[in-house]
PDB file of C-alpha atoms in Angstrom:
ATOM      1  CA  MET A   1     147.588  59.831 171.326  1.00 62.00           C
ATOM      2  CA  SER A   2     150.140  61.211 170.239  1.00 72.00           C
ATOM      3  CA  ASP A   3     150.833  64.679 169.570  1.00 75.00           C
ATOM      4  CA  GLU A   4     152.096  63.632 166.169  1.00 75.00           C
ATOM      5  CA  GLN A   5     148.798  61.515 165.393  1.00 74.00           C
ATOM      6  CA  GLN A   6     147.056  64.579 166.980  1.00 75.00           C
ATOM      7  CA  LYS A   7     148.477  66.603 164.726  1.00 75.00           C
ATOM      8  CA  VAL A   8     148.171  64.078 161.110  1.00 71.00           C
ATOM      9  CA  VAL A   9     143.869  63.970 162.485  1.00 72.00           C
ATOM     10  CA  ASP A  10     143.527  67.982 163.477  1.00 73.00           C
ATOM     11  CA  GLN A  11     144.932  67.672 159.712  1.00 75.00           C
ATOM     12  CA  GLN A  12     143.045  65.263 158.152  1.00 75.00           C
ATOM     13  CA  GLU A  13     139.321  66.676 159.529  1.00 76.00           C
ATOM     14  CA  GLU A  14     140.892  69.888 158.489  1.00 74.00           C
ATOM     15  CA  VAL A  15     141.254  68.674 154.899  1.00 73.00           C
ATOM     16  CA  ILE A  16     137.480  67.058 155.455  1.00 76.00           C
ATOM     17  CA  ALA A  17     136.753  70.588 156.759  1.00 72.00           C
ATOM     18  CA  ALA A  18     137.768  72.136 153.911  1.00 70.00           C
ATOM     19  CA  GLU A  19     136.583  69.837 151.430  1.00 70.00           C
ATOM     20  CA  THR A  20     133.134  69.800 152.438  1.00 72.00           C
ATOM     21  CA  VAL A  21     133.114  73.502 152.852  1.00 68.00           C
ATOM     22  CA  GLU A  22     133.618  73.016 148.949  1.00 70.00           C
ATOM     23  CA  VAL A  23     131.425  70.475 147.864  1.00 66.00           C
ATOM     24  CA  GLU A  24     129.027  72.830 149.553  1.00 68.00           C
ATOM     25  CA  ALA A  25     130.069  76.613 147.379  1.00 66.00           C
ATOM     26  CA  GLU A  26     129.805  74.161 144.262  1.00 69.00           C
ATOM     27  CA  ILE A  27     126.548  72.711 145.882  1.00 68.00           C
ATOM     28  CA  VAL A  28     124.834  76.603 146.879  1.00 65.00           C
ATOM     29  CA  ASP A  29     127.076  77.394 142.969  1.00 70.00           C
ATOM     30  CA  GLU A  30     124.898  74.836 140.940  1.00 76.00           C
ATOM     31  CA  ARG A  31     122.112  76.257 143.343  1.00 79.00           C
ATOM     32  CA  ASP A  32     122.442  79.652 142.574  1.00 78.00           C
ATOM     33  CA  GLU A  33     123.011  78.945 138.635  1.00 82.00           C
ATOM     34  CA  ARG A  34     120.146  76.759 138.524  1.00 84.00           C
ATOM     35  CA  ILE A  35     118.171  79.683 140.610  1.00 86.00           C
ATOM     36  CA  ALA A  36     119.170  83.053 137.742  1.00 85.00           C
ATOM     37  CA  GLN A  37     118.984  80.334 135.249  1.00 88.00           C
ATOM     38  CA  LEU A  38     115.159  79.918 136.625  1.00 89.00           C
ATOM     39  CA  GLU A  39     114.419  83.531 136.704  1.00 90.00           C
ATOM     40  CA  ALA A  40     115.483  84.144 133.732  1.00 89.00           C
ATOM     41  CA  GLU A  41     113.787  81.743 131.845  1.00 91.00           C
ATOM     42  CA  LEU A  42     110.721  83.012 133.992  1.00 91.00           C
ATOM     43  CA  ALA A  43     111.075  87.016 133.012  1.00 91.00           C
ATOM     44  CA  GLU A  44     111.234  85.027 128.866  1.00 91.00           C
ATOM     45  CA  ALA A  45     108.093  84.112 129.667  1.00 91.00           C
ATOM     46  CA  ARG A  46     106.325  86.769 131.148  1.00 92.00           C
ATOM     47  CA  ASP A  47     108.083  89.273 128.415  1.00 91.00           C
ATOM     48  CA  ALA A  48     106.824  86.794 125.817  1.00 91.00           C
ATOM     49  CA  ILE A  49     102.889  86.393 127.278  1.00 92.00           C
ATOM     50  CA  ASP A  50     102.921  90.494 127.114  1.00 91.00           C
ATOM     51  CA  GLY A  51     103.724  90.232 124.017  1.00 91.00           C
ATOM     52  CA  GLU A  52     100.776  88.179 123.108  1.00 92.00           C
ATOM     53  CA  LYS A  53      98.117  90.257 125.697  1.00 93.00           C
ATOM     54  CA  ASP A  54      99.416  93.006 122.624  1.00 92.00           C
ATOM     55  CA  ILE A  55      99.009  91.265 119.656  1.00 94.00           C
ATOM     56  CA  LYS A  56      95.496  90.184 121.520  1.00 94.00           C
ATOM     57  CA  LEU A  57      94.325  93.764 122.435  1.00 94.00           C
ATOM     58  CA  ARG A  58      95.247  95.244 118.683  1.00 94.00           C
ATOM     59  CA  ALA A  59      94.596  92.244 116.641  1.00 93.00           C
ATOM     60  CA  ALA A  60      90.715  92.908 119.356  1.00 94.00           C
ATOM     61  CA  ALA A  61      91.026  96.821 118.396  1.00 94.00           C
ATOM     62  CA  GLU A  62      91.614  96.458 114.498  1.00 95.00           C
ATOM     63  CA  VAL A  63      88.190  94.072 114.586  1.00 95.00           C
ATOM     64  CA  GLU A  64      86.639  96.269 116.067  1.00 95.00           C
ATOM     65  CA  ASN A  65      87.541  98.856 113.525  1.00 95.00           C
ATOM     66  CA  ILE A  66      86.891  96.712 110.698  1.00 95.00           C
ATOM     67  CA  ARG A  67      82.895  96.422 111.955  1.00 95.00           C
ATOM     68  CA  ARG A  68      83.266  99.861 112.564  1.00 95.00           C
ATOM     69  CA  ARG A  69      83.892 100.917 109.231  1.00 95.00           C
ATOM     70  CA  ALA A  70      82.123  98.006 107.689  1.00 95.00           C
ATOM     71  CA  ALA A  71      78.588  99.824 109.769  1.00 94.00           C
ATOM     72  CA  ILE A  72      79.683 103.129 107.938  1.00 91.00           C
ATOM     73  CA  ASP A  73      79.858 101.903 104.530  1.00 91.00           C
ATOM     74  CA  VAL A  74      76.858 100.294 104.918  1.00 91.00           C
ATOM     75  CA  GLN A  75      75.122 103.156 106.040  1.00 86.00           C
ATOM     76  CA  LYS A  76      76.213 105.583 102.946  1.00 83.00           C
ATOM     77  CA  ALA A  77      75.269 102.959 100.665  1.00 83.00           C
ATOM     78  CA  ARG A  78      71.953 102.724 102.577  1.00 79.00           C
ATOM     79  CA  ASP A  79      71.364 106.631 102.537  1.00 74.00           C
ATOM     80  CA  PHE A  80      73.066 106.968  98.591  1.00 77.00           C
ATOM     81  CA  ALA A  81      72.421 104.214  97.112  1.00 79.00           C
ATOM     82  CA  LEU A  82      69.159 106.654  95.786  1.00 83.00           C
ATOM     83  CA  GLU A  83      72.124 108.902  94.234  1.00 86.00           C
ATOM     84  CA  LYS A  84      71.466 108.939  90.653  1.00 86.00           C
ATOM     85  CA  PHE A  85      68.072 107.319  90.311  1.00 89.00           C
ATOM     86  CA  ALA A  86      66.679 110.382  91.998  1.00 90.00           C
ATOM     87  CA  LYS A  87      69.393 112.676  90.138  1.00 91.00           C
ATOM     88  CA  GLU A  88      67.416 111.743  87.476  1.00 91.00           C
ATOM     89  CA  LEU A  89      64.126 112.057  88.991  1.00 92.00           C
ATOM     90  CA  LEU A  90      65.103 115.914  89.377  1.00 93.00           C
ATOM     91  CA  PRO A  91      63.989 116.596  85.047  1.00 94.00           C
ATOM     92  CA  ILE A  92      59.979 115.117  85.978  1.00 93.00           C
ATOM     93  CA  ILE A  93      59.916 117.148  89.537  1.00 93.00           C
ATOM     94  CA  ASP A  94      61.098 120.698  87.267  1.00 92.00           C
ATOM     95  CA  ASN A  95      59.133 120.522  84.161  1.00 91.00           C
ATOM     96  CA  LEU A  96      56.044 119.374  86.896  1.00 91.00           C
ATOM     97  CA  GLU A  97      56.155 122.400  88.725  1.00 89.00           C
ATOM     98  CA  ARG A  98      57.196 124.168  84.547  1.00 88.00           C
ATOM     99  CA  ALA A  99      54.005 122.816  83.935  1.00 86.00           C
ATOM    100  CA  GLN A 100      51.959 124.346  87.060  1.00 85.00           C
ATOM    101  CA  GLN A 101      52.521 127.835  85.878  1.00 83.00           C
ATOM    102  CA  VAL A 102      52.425 127.743  82.765  1.00 80.00           C
ATOM    103  CA  GLY A 103      48.602 126.335  83.407  1.00 70.00           C
ATOM    104  CA  ASN A 104      46.069 128.702  84.091  1.00 68.00           C
ATOM    105  CA  ALA A 105      43.267 127.730  86.674  1.00 63.00           C
ATOM    106  CA  GLU A 106      40.699 130.125  86.045  1.00 72.00           C
ATOM    107  CA  GLU A 107      39.795 128.930  82.306  1.00 77.00           C
ATOM    108  CA  GLU A 108      38.134 125.849  83.080  1.00 78.00           C
ATOM    109  CA  ALA A 109      39.271 123.799  80.021  1.00 75.00           C
ATOM    110  CA  VAL A 110      42.382 123.315  81.362  1.00 79.00           C
ATOM    111  CA  LYS A 111      41.513 123.775  84.876  1.00 82.00           C
ATOM    112  CA  ALA A 112      41.385 120.122  84.996  1.00 83.00           C
ATOM    113  CA  ILE A 113      44.822 119.259  84.317  1.00 85.00           C
ATOM    114  CA  VAL A 114      46.650 122.412  85.713  1.00 85.00           C
ATOM    115  CA  GLU A 115      44.254 120.729  89.640  1.00 87.00           C
ATOM    116  CA  GLY A 116      45.896 116.793  87.959  1.00 88.00           C
ATOM    117  CA  VAL A 117      49.513 119.108  87.278  1.00 89.00           C
ATOM    118  CA  GLU A 118      49.659 119.529  91.116  1.00 90.00           C
ATOM    119  CA  LEU A 119      48.567 116.953  93.394  1.00 93.00           C
ATOM    120  CA  THR A 120      51.218 115.074  90.650  1.00 93.00           C
ATOM    121  CA  HIS A 121      53.528 117.496  91.702  1.00 94.00           C
ATOM    122  CA  LYS A 122      52.684 117.264  95.276  1.00 95.00           C
ATOM    123  CA  SER A 123      51.752 113.097  95.554  1.00 95.00           C
ATOM    124  CA  PHE A 124      55.327 112.614  93.400  1.00 93.00           C
ATOM    125  CA  ILE A 125      57.424 115.806  95.867  1.00 94.00           C
ATOM    126  CA  ASP A 126      55.744 113.515  98.725  1.00 95.00           C
ATOM    127  CA  THR A 127      57.403 110.442  97.652  1.00 93.00           C
ATOM    128  CA  VAL A 128      60.772 111.432  97.171  1.00 92.00           C
ATOM    129  CA  ALA A 129      60.560 112.860 101.004  1.00 93.00           C
ATOM    130  CA  LYS A 130      60.736 109.603 101.673  1.00 93.00           C
ATOM    131  CA  PHE A 131      63.168 108.019 101.114  1.00 88.00           C
ATOM    132  CA  GLY A 132      65.211 111.850 102.222  1.00 89.00           C
ATOM    133  CA  ILE A 133      65.629 114.126  98.809  1.00 92.00           C
ATOM    134  CA  GLU A 134      64.634 117.422 100.202  1.00 93.00           C
ATOM    135  CA  ALA A 135      64.771 120.597  98.020  1.00 93.00           C
ATOM    136  CA  VAL A 136      67.055 124.582  98.817  1.00 93.00           C
ATOM    137  CA  GLY A 137      67.343 127.331  97.901  1.00 87.00           C
ATOM    138  CA  THR A 138      64.208 128.956  98.809  1.00 86.00           C
ATOM    139  CA  GLU A 139      63.143 133.119  97.943  1.00 88.00           C
ATOM    140  CA  GLY A 140      64.276 134.664 101.462  1.00 85.00           C
ATOM    141  CA  ASP A 141      67.439 132.081 102.534  1.00 88.00           C
ATOM    142  CA  ALA A 142      70.434 133.141 103.177  1.00 90.00           C
ATOM    143  CA  PHE A 143      72.946 132.378 100.101  1.00 92.00           C
ATOM    144  CA  ASN A 144      75.147 129.355 101.473  1.00 91.00           C
ATOM    145  CA  PRO A 145      77.708 128.269  98.564  1.00 90.00           C
ATOM    146  CA  GLU A 146      77.595 125.189  99.477  1.00 92.00           C
ATOM    147  CA  LEU A 147      74.035 124.683  99.442  1.00 92.00           C
ATOM    148  CA  HIS A 148      73.373 127.431  95.662  1.00 93.00           C
ATOM    149  CA  GLN A 149      74.941 128.137  92.435  1.00 92.00           C
ATOM    150  CA  ALA A 150      75.161 131.671  92.183  1.00 92.00           C
ATOM    151  CA  ILE A 151      73.270 133.604  88.678  1.00 92.00           C
ATOM    152  CA  SER A 152      73.977 136.460  88.982  1.00 90.00           C
ATOM    153  CA  MET A 153      74.162 138.847  92.178  1.00 90.00           C
ATOM    154  CA  VAL A 154      71.455 141.653  91.531  1.00 88.00           C
ATOM    155  CA  PRO A 155      70.761 144.824  93.244  1.00 88.00           C
ATOM    156  CA  SER A 156      68.040 145.593  95.114  1.00 83.00           C
ATOM    157  CA  PRO A 157      66.498 147.570  98.489  1.00 83.00           C
ATOM    158  CA  ASP A 158      63.592 144.808  98.567  1.00 83.00           C
ATOM    159  CA  HIS A 159      66.119 142.406 100.407  1.00 83.00           C
ATOM    160  CA  GLN A 160      68.714 142.162 101.922  1.00 85.00           C
ATOM    161  CA  SER A 161      72.455 141.724 101.123  1.00 86.00           C
ATOM    162  CA  ASN A 162      72.743 137.548 100.450  1.00 88.00           C
ATOM    163  CA  THR A 163      69.707 136.719 100.782  1.00 90.00           C
ATOM    164  CA  LEU A 164      67.703 134.760  97.950  1.00 90.00           C
ATOM    165  CA  MET A 165      66.195 137.193  94.989  1.00 90.00           C
ATOM    166  CA  ALA A 166      65.002 134.148  93.674  1.00 89.00           C
ATOM    167  CA  VAL A 167      64.919 130.880  92.647  1.00 91.00           C
ATOM    168  CA  MET A 168      65.935 130.351  88.535  1.00 91.00           C
ATOM    169  CA  GLN A 169      65.633 126.529  89.529  1.00 92.00           C
ATOM    170  CA  LYS A 170      65.096 124.337  92.988  1.00 92.00           C
ATOM    171  CA  GLY A 171      68.593 122.475  93.900  1.00 94.00           C
ATOM    172  CA  TYR A 172      67.883 118.796  96.490  1.00 95.00           C
ATOM    173  CA  THR A 173      69.627 117.507  98.882  1.00 93.00           C
ATOM    174  CA  LEU A 174      70.172 113.017  99.105  1.00 90.00           C
ATOM    175  CA  ASN A 175      69.564 112.709 102.872  1.00 86.00           C
ATOM    176  CA  GLY A 176      72.147 115.977 103.622  1.00 86.00           C
ATOM    177  CA  ARG A 177      74.414 114.773 100.359  1.00 88.00           C
ATOM    178  CA  LEU A 178      73.278 117.882  97.484  1.00 92.00           C
ATOM    179  CA  LEU A 179      72.503 115.896  94.592  1.00 91.00           C
ATOM    180  CA  ARG A 180      72.128 119.412  92.440  1.00 94.00           C
ATOM    181  CA  PRO A 181      73.066 122.967  94.121  1.00 95.00           C
ATOM    182  CA  ALA A 182      69.967 125.665  93.848  1.00 93.00           C
ATOM    183  CA  MET A 183      70.428 128.423  90.831  1.00 93.00           C
ATOM    184  CA  VAL A 184      69.102 131.137  91.871  1.00 93.00           C
ATOM    185  CA  MET A 185      69.894 134.899  92.065  1.00 92.00           C
ATOM    186  CA  VAL A 186      71.755 136.545  94.633  1.00 93.00           C
ATOM    187  CA  ALA A 187      70.601 140.645  96.681  1.00 91.00           C
ATOM    188  CA  GLN A 188      73.159 142.477  96.682  1.00 83.00           C
TER     189      GLN A 188
END
């Protein structure tokens, strides 16, 4: 082969090599683009999954909060369903207590009636106590403005300051909630 032929062959080999490099570069560029595209899609999919996980967790938390609120509401409904009825019973208890105070247990004719009123009162108090109704306001207790309504404040050397000297009308609570405050006289 002559030098000229060799040059032509070398040039052709160089052109083929350059074309091969270009083709390989295009294949590598296409692969890199495809890899970048797939990585971007993977990142989007992961973000979507994280968003769905977050939505699921929030929904589960909301359901749990609704359950908890419903349980509290049901418990309050149970505890305080009797409130209106209990308020209607308080005057009956007051009247039984007044009857006990008026009756004279020493008179033979009245003795049986007084005992009957006392037993009825005791039975009634025991029954309402089973349903969470409790009396508040006992002489000698400390004055509590949340449970007691002060009718008057009287100076008294026999009682400590801010204690109940006399209870005009007992107060009552239903499962810890005030139904009626006790009307009291407070020592000054």
